[in-house]
Amino acid sequence: MGQHGRASGSILLGLDGFEVTAAEVIDGEWQLQVQTTATVVGCVGCGVRAEAHGRRTVRVRDLPIGGRPVVLCWGKRIWRCREPACAVRTWTERTAAICPRAVLTERARAEACRRVGKDAHAVAAVARDLGVGWATVMGAVAKHGTPLVDDAARLEGVAALGLDETTFLKATRVAPTQWVTGLVDLEGGRLLDLVADRTRAAVAGWLHARPRDWLAQVATVALDPWRGYASALVVPLGHARVVVDHFHAIRLANTVVDQARRRTQQATLGHRGRKRDPLYRIRKLLLVAAEQLTQQGRVRLRAGLAAGDPAGEVAAAWQGKELLRAVYRAVGPAAARAALERFYRWADSVQIPELSRLAGTVRAWEVEILAFHATGGCSNGPTEAVNLLIKKVKRVGHGFRSFANYRLRLLLHCGVTWQTHRTARLRGRSPRFVA
Ligand SMILES: [Zn+2]
């Protein structure tokens, strides 16, 4: 490589303080010989100009160039101090761009973290692109991601807090399903944190770790009425209005429809739902909001119920779900109250065990359900949006085993604001006009 090639190669590499002295493609990978541009250095002990004392080559992987993995062969300079009075003998040069014994350059580690965190790419896929192992990438995610997640500023400005449970590990033959609780900023639509378990203690522990003024800012808390979360809020968030939001209430109602369908399937067919069973075939349609059903969907729903629900219990549960939805769709507290009465009357008249249980829960949480209207309809959107993101990360990470990794990756994907490169402005504002 000539002088010209060396200069342009170094520009393309774009690694501050380094220059490329040779480049070739070996086995499909770029092998770049690089060295630092520092040729005059002082002794780290006494400051006397150091003398070159040979080199030691280390190999690290860097960001791919044109989709090709890159290996940097860095001829690390070894320096020697000739000052007799100095205690320092020899040392190897260091750089912030490549940590000692690193497999990847720091910028490649940062990029690995961005791809796994922000873009939710699989660790294995990023590892393959960089030509390193899974653990190397996960190590980079932890190193560069942890400071982003630990940044206290990340949690600032929460006025409406949402609590929602999600599965972490599905039950296996030897272990029950493990749950985690997500804490969501309902206005910003971001995941604030994830705590292991879905117990009162888990949430209480998290809240107690928050500063007093942070807690004081939270005016509304939306939660799942099925869980014991509410009592965790009593002390730290006693001032906040507790709301059972649309999202959680409808999820409970959907569960009731599912339970009634399963029970009816078992009772009428003697087995769990199978592909051709009429109720099984409409299991998803049953959960669709009535006003969102297409004409064809309505026809299929009616036909499925006619064929598979002789006692009309699934249909009655479905009606109960729609009546509870109407409470949330009502305009204003008075209309919501009236809708709630219609729901109760229906549940009392049809006497479906699953629906009666739901009515009991709704009665116990009536104030919090009606509070939905008093808060101007504390939105369910953010919780649902975050849940979708969580699903995406889970799908990519198929089978997390470590809660710490799981939390880190979810927070990096739905809880961190990533800095994006800002486009340089061609014409800035003239300083004269700045007040
Ligand atoms: Zn020295």
XYZ file of C-alpha atoms and ligand atoms in Angstrom:
436
model
C 0.000 0.000 0.000
C 1.496 3.361 -1.051
C 1.332 6.647 0.804
C -1.896 7.545 -0.902
C -3.466 4.163 -0.152
C -2.318 4.322 3.430
C -3.936 7.720 3.936
C -7.253 6.811 2.335
C -7.316 3.443 4.095
C -6.865 5.246 7.394
C -9.653 7.665 6.563
C -11.961 4.779 5.692
C -11.078 3.038 8.933
C -11.859 6.265 10.768
C -10.387 5.084 14.039
C -8.895 8.111 15.777
C -5.160 7.884 16.353
C -4.729 4.865 14.060
C -3.470 4.418 10.530
C -3.732 1.470 8.173
C -0.434 0.171 6.840
C -1.700 -2.805 4.833
C -5.015 -4.368 3.913
C -6.020 -7.637 2.314
C -9.003 -9.946 2.209
C -8.296 -13.367 3.724
C -11.048 -16.020 3.933
C -13.648 -13.376 3.196
C -12.503 -11.074 5.961
C -10.616 -7.796 5.822
C -7.284 -8.117 7.573
C -6.039 -4.608 8.265
C -2.537 -3.979 9.604
C -2.845 -0.924 11.812
C -0.641 1.134 14.097
C -1.026 4.211 16.204
C 0.178 7.514 14.837
C 1.915 8.366 18.112
C 5.627 8.138 17.342
C 6.937 10.455 20.023
C 5.878 9.680 23.587
C 7.162 10.569 26.998
C 7.844 8.037 29.746
C 4.812 7.450 31.913
C 7.040 7.728 34.992
C 9.484 10.551 34.373
C 8.359 12.182 31.134
C 11.693 11.656 29.344
C 11.282 10.846 25.667
C 10.782 7.104 25.368
C 12.605 4.798 22.987
C 10.921 2.250 20.728
C 11.420 -1.275 22.028
C 9.695 -3.448 19.451
C 6.073 -4.399 18.932
C 3.565 -7.002 19.899
C 0.682 -7.724 17.535
C -2.810 -8.113 18.912
C -5.836 -9.012 16.847
C -9.215 -7.441 17.488
C -12.375 -7.404 15.488
C -13.906 -4.138 14.364
C -17.058 -2.979 12.596
C -17.644 -4.716 9.266
C -16.683 -2.812 6.118
C -19.112 -3.265 3.246
C -20.676 -6.230 5.026
C -17.304 -7.962 5.407
C -15.997 -8.775 8.896
C -12.873 -6.824 9.799
C -9.866 -7.955 11.806
C -7.419 -5.327 12.950
C -3.865 -6.558 13.423
C -2.511 -3.902 15.688
C 1.252 -3.725 15.957
C 1.229 -2.435 19.501
C 4.359 -0.440 20.261
C 6.433 -1.302 23.282
C 8.313 1.638 24.756
C 11.322 1.800 26.977
C 12.587 4.477 29.302
C 16.375 4.992 29.196
C 16.496 7.289 32.181
C 18.623 5.423 34.768
C 16.983 7.117 37.736
C 13.482 6.108 36.564
C 11.747 3.071 37.970
C 9.784 2.502 34.785
C 11.422 0.091 32.337
C 9.121 -0.832 29.474
C 5.416 -0.499 28.784
C 2.998 -1.259 26.015
C 0.983 1.550 24.483
C -2.685 1.800 25.298
C -5.699 3.334 23.623
C -9.269 4.021 24.644
C -10.416 2.566 21.328
C -9.219 -0.956 22.154
C -9.268 -2.212 25.713
C -6.527 -4.573 26.959
C -7.253 -8.209 26.030
C -10.403 -7.111 24.160
C -11.803 -9.208 21.331
C -13.656 -6.231 19.835
C -12.861 -2.554 19.449
C -14.863 -0.285 21.733
C -16.856 1.152 18.838
C -17.749 -2.359 17.683
C -18.880 -3.148 21.225
C -21.006 -0.001 21.298
C -22.517 -0.937 17.939
C -23.196 -4.495 19.157
C -25.036 -2.993 22.126
C -27.040 -0.670 19.889
C -28.074 -3.487 17.563
C -29.104 -5.840 20.364
C -30.674 -3.106 22.491
C -32.198 -0.487 20.214
C -32.860 -2.678 17.177
C -33.642 -5.864 19.164
C -31.472 -8.025 16.936
C -30.575 -11.465 18.216
C -27.277 -11.664 20.071
C -26.315 -14.651 17.911
C -26.933 -12.705 14.690
C -24.810 -9.767 15.832
C -22.092 -12.185 16.970
C -22.107 -13.787 13.527
C -21.814 -10.432 11.736
C -18.870 -9.407 13.866
C -17.233 -12.825 13.792
C -17.191 -13.273 17.565
C -18.923 -15.449 20.147
C -22.285 -14.969 21.868
C -20.699 -14.147 25.233
C -18.515 -11.422 23.695
C -21.568 -9.644 22.301
C -23.586 -10.085 25.480
C -20.603 -8.713 27.441
C -20.579 -5.649 25.188
C -24.328 -5.191 25.677
C -23.867 -5.324 29.438
C -20.896 -2.942 29.455
C -22.348 -0.293 27.152
C -26.001 -0.827 28.048
C -25.857 -0.864 31.843
C -24.903 2.831 32.163
C -27.819 3.769 29.882
C -30.248 1.738 31.963
C -28.820 2.919 35.305
C -29.005 6.591 34.327
C -31.335 8.199 36.898
C -32.493 10.774 34.337
C -34.178 7.927 32.446
C -36.949 7.798 35.053
C -37.626 11.516 35.221
C -41.000 13.150 34.724
C -43.511 10.338 35.295
C -47.040 11.596 36.002
C -48.943 8.411 35.176
C -47.537 5.049 36.152
C -48.762 1.735 34.747
C -48.158 -1.667 36.320
C -48.433 -4.783 34.248
C -47.401 -8.368 34.627
C -45.860 -10.420 31.905
C -44.411 -13.899 31.767
C -40.676 -14.212 31.936
C -40.418 -17.984 31.703
C -43.293 -20.222 30.698
C -43.991 -23.155 32.947
C -42.060 -26.330 32.274
C -42.599 -29.830 33.593
C -40.437 -29.054 36.597
C -40.986 -25.336 37.210
C -44.033 -23.081 37.337
C -44.410 -20.033 35.097
C -42.245 -17.162 36.271
C -43.691 -13.691 36.157
C -42.262 -10.241 36.115
C -43.897 -6.849 36.611
C -43.309 -4.067 34.148
C -43.559 -0.440 35.251
C -44.587 1.800 32.398
C -44.684 5.560 31.931
C -48.213 5.910 30.572
C -47.614 9.316 29.042
C -44.228 8.705 27.486
C -45.006 5.115 26.543
C -41.710 3.772 27.824
C -40.780 0.921 30.073
C -39.369 2.321 33.299
C -38.280 -0.906 34.876
C -38.915 -4.563 35.284
C -39.039 -6.281 38.651
C -38.850 -10.013 39.220
C -42.147 -11.548 40.295
C -45.595 -10.018 40.300
C -46.023 -9.672 44.017
C -46.846 -6.702 46.181
C -43.369 -6.902 47.725
C -41.626 -6.646 44.346
C -43.468 -3.454 43.443
C -43.192 -2.013 46.948
C -39.435 -2.543 46.900
C -39.109 -0.633 43.657
C -41.286 2.245 44.836
C -39.418 2.551 48.117
C -36.180 3.018 46.196
C -37.583 6.147 44.453
C -36.885 9.631 45.788
C -39.737 11.427 47.504
C -40.193 14.084 44.810
C -40.313 11.424 42.128
C -43.212 9.752 43.934
C -44.926 13.106 44.521
C -45.071 13.719 40.755
C -47.023 10.535 40.090
C -50.687 11.550 40.004
C -52.199 8.401 38.484
C -51.433 4.694 38.744
C -53.073 2.231 36.382
C -53.007 -1.419 37.372
C -54.347 -4.888 36.985
C -57.137 -5.429 39.547
C -56.338 -9.109 39.749
C -53.020 -8.546 41.469
C -52.141 -7.430 44.941
C -50.332 -4.381 43.608
C -52.723 -1.869 45.077
C -51.584 -2.401 48.649
C -47.983 -1.820 47.558
C -48.985 1.686 46.552
C -50.672 2.677 49.768
C -47.732 4.292 51.524
C -45.457 5.623 48.782
C -48.227 6.587 46.359
C -51.091 7.224 48.757
C -51.740 10.574 47.071
C -52.128 9.133 43.557
C -55.405 8.173 41.949
C -55.577 4.440 41.284
C -57.226 3.475 38.020
C -58.152 0.127 36.566
C -57.579 0.997 32.962
C -59.330 -0.231 29.879
C -56.487 -2.535 28.934
C -56.472 -4.501 32.184
C -60.238 -4.707 32.540
C -60.719 -5.996 29.011
C -57.948 -8.502 29.468
C -59.850 -9.924 32.453
C -63.067 -9.991 30.445
C -61.307 -11.790 27.597
C -60.018 -14.360 30.056
C -63.605 -14.999 31.156
C -64.694 -15.598 27.549
C -61.757 -17.989 27.079
C -62.537 -19.888 30.262
C -66.219 -20.264 29.394
C -65.267 -21.480 25.903
C -62.819 -24.079 27.241
C -65.273 -25.348 29.806
C -68.013 -25.658 27.195
C -65.674 -27.466 24.791
C -64.759 -29.931 27.482
C -68.399 -30.423 28.525
C -69.812 -30.849 25.022
C -66.950 -32.678 23.278
C -65.090 -34.268 26.165
C -61.728 -32.895 25.107
C -59.734 -29.694 24.800
C -60.179 -27.512 21.736
C -59.060 -29.021 18.449
C -58.575 -27.457 15.069
C -61.979 -28.439 13.704
C -64.059 -27.758 16.815
C -66.561 -24.958 16.202
C -65.686 -22.992 19.344
C -61.969 -23.459 18.883
C -62.242 -22.038 15.396
C -63.800 -18.814 16.679
C -61.530 -18.468 19.743
C -59.863 -15.346 18.337
C -63.050 -13.831 16.914
C -64.637 -14.077 20.360
C -62.021 -11.659 21.679
C -62.406 -9.078 18.927
C -64.323 -5.949 19.914
C -67.887 -6.243 18.607
C -67.754 -3.019 16.604
C -64.574 -4.183 14.917
C -66.012 -7.426 13.599
C -66.485 -7.526 9.852
C -69.751 -8.725 8.359
C -68.078 -12.038 7.584
C -66.629 -12.218 11.092
C -70.067 -11.706 12.610
C -71.484 -14.523 10.484
C -68.665 -16.892 11.479
C -69.050 -15.971 15.138
C -72.795 -16.685 15.106
C -72.311 -19.970 13.252
C -69.593 -21.099 15.670
C -71.746 -20.328 18.709
C -74.783 -22.017 17.141
C -72.745 -25.176 16.536
C -70.641 -25.343 19.685
C -72.434 -23.494 22.467
C -75.786 -25.280 23.033
C -76.423 -23.746 26.471
C -75.475 -20.248 25.310
C -72.896 -19.852 28.070
C -70.073 -18.704 25.806
C -72.419 -16.223 24.151
C -73.446 -14.936 27.583
C -69.816 -14.518 28.642
C -69.131 -12.720 25.356
C -72.029 -10.374 26.034
C -70.634 -9.725 29.509
C -67.285 -8.795 27.982
C -68.991 -6.364 25.613
C -70.982 -4.801 28.453
C -67.797 -4.225 30.445
C -66.189 -2.681 27.391
C -69.167 -0.347 27.165
C -68.295 1.004 30.627
C -64.993 2.215 29.216
C -66.494 3.487 25.999
C -69.135 5.496 27.806
C -68.797 9.263 27.610
C -68.626 10.798 31.068
C -68.969 9.371 34.602
C -72.802 9.198 34.629
C -72.976 7.167 31.433
C -70.190 4.932 32.725
C -72.097 4.341 35.957
C -75.222 3.373 33.975
C -73.169 1.035 31.761
C -71.692 -0.581 34.853
C -75.204 -1.276 36.215
C -76.120 -2.959 32.923
C -73.037 -5.147 33.237
C -73.964 -6.166 36.806
C -77.562 -6.946 35.868
C -76.411 -9.127 33.007
C -73.869 -11.015 35.129
C -76.495 -11.565 37.849
C -79.108 -12.796 35.409
C -77.055 -15.272 33.354
C -75.187 -16.859 36.283
C -72.114 -18.027 34.386
C -69.547 -18.924 37.068
C -66.613 -17.235 35.293
C -68.638 -14.096 34.652
C -69.962 -13.984 38.218
C -66.370 -14.078 39.472
C -65.479 -11.198 37.156
C -68.490 -9.222 38.406
C -67.202 -9.733 41.948
C -63.794 -8.340 40.976
C -65.416 -5.420 39.177
C -67.526 -4.611 42.255
C -64.431 -4.623 44.444
C -62.693 -2.247 42.039
C -65.652 -0.119 41.049
C -64.182 3.179 42.231
C -60.944 2.548 40.352
C -62.814 1.495 37.207
C -64.994 4.594 37.205
C -61.894 6.696 37.968
C -60.889 5.969 34.401
C -63.390 8.618 33.326
C -62.348 11.098 35.978
C -58.754 11.031 34.735
C -59.848 11.825 31.213
C -59.393 8.236 30.097
C -55.926 7.318 31.299
C -54.750 5.634 28.158
C -54.206 1.934 27.732
C -52.190 2.520 24.571
C -48.739 2.762 26.147
C -49.073 -0.477 28.112
C -50.210 -2.314 25.017
C -47.456 -0.750 22.916
C -44.810 -1.702 25.460
C -46.249 -5.219 25.669
C -45.833 -5.575 21.908
C -42.207 -4.475 22.161
C -41.655 -6.932 25.006
C -43.077 -9.714 22.848
C -40.723 -8.772 20.042
C -37.653 -8.933 22.287
C -38.832 -12.246 23.749
C -39.325 -13.716 20.289
C -35.838 -12.658 19.216
C -34.228 -13.790 22.448
C -36.236 -17.034 22.487
C -35.862 -18.440 25.950
C -34.120 -16.016 28.262
C -32.689 -17.766 31.251
C -31.217 -14.842 33.113
C -33.576 -12.235 34.520
C -30.741 -9.669 34.511
C -30.178 -10.139 30.764
C -33.895 -10.050 30.120
C -34.353 -6.823 32.063
C -31.352 -5.214 30.410
C -32.520 -6.063 26.921
C -36.114 -4.985 27.492
C -35.045 -1.698 29.020
C -32.592 -1.053 26.206
C -35.349 -1.658 23.700
C -38.311 0.082 25.299
C -36.876 2.194 28.090
C -33.912 4.097 26.747
C -33.731 7.079 24.431
C -30.957 6.360 21.970
C -28.865 9.190 20.680
C -29.000 9.227 16.936
C -26.376 10.882 14.793
C -27.395 14.409 14.107
C -27.097 15.632 10.581
C -24.666 18.516 10.354
C -26.407 21.725 9.559
C -25.139 23.404 6.434
C -26.038 26.830 7.646
C -26.183 27.554 11.337
C -27.950 30.425 12.979
C -25.908 33.553 12.923
C -24.608 34.348 16.418
C -25.740 37.951 15.947
C -29.354 36.841 16.194
C -28.941 34.900 19.376
C -30.551 36.832 22.180
Zn 11.024 7.122 32.822
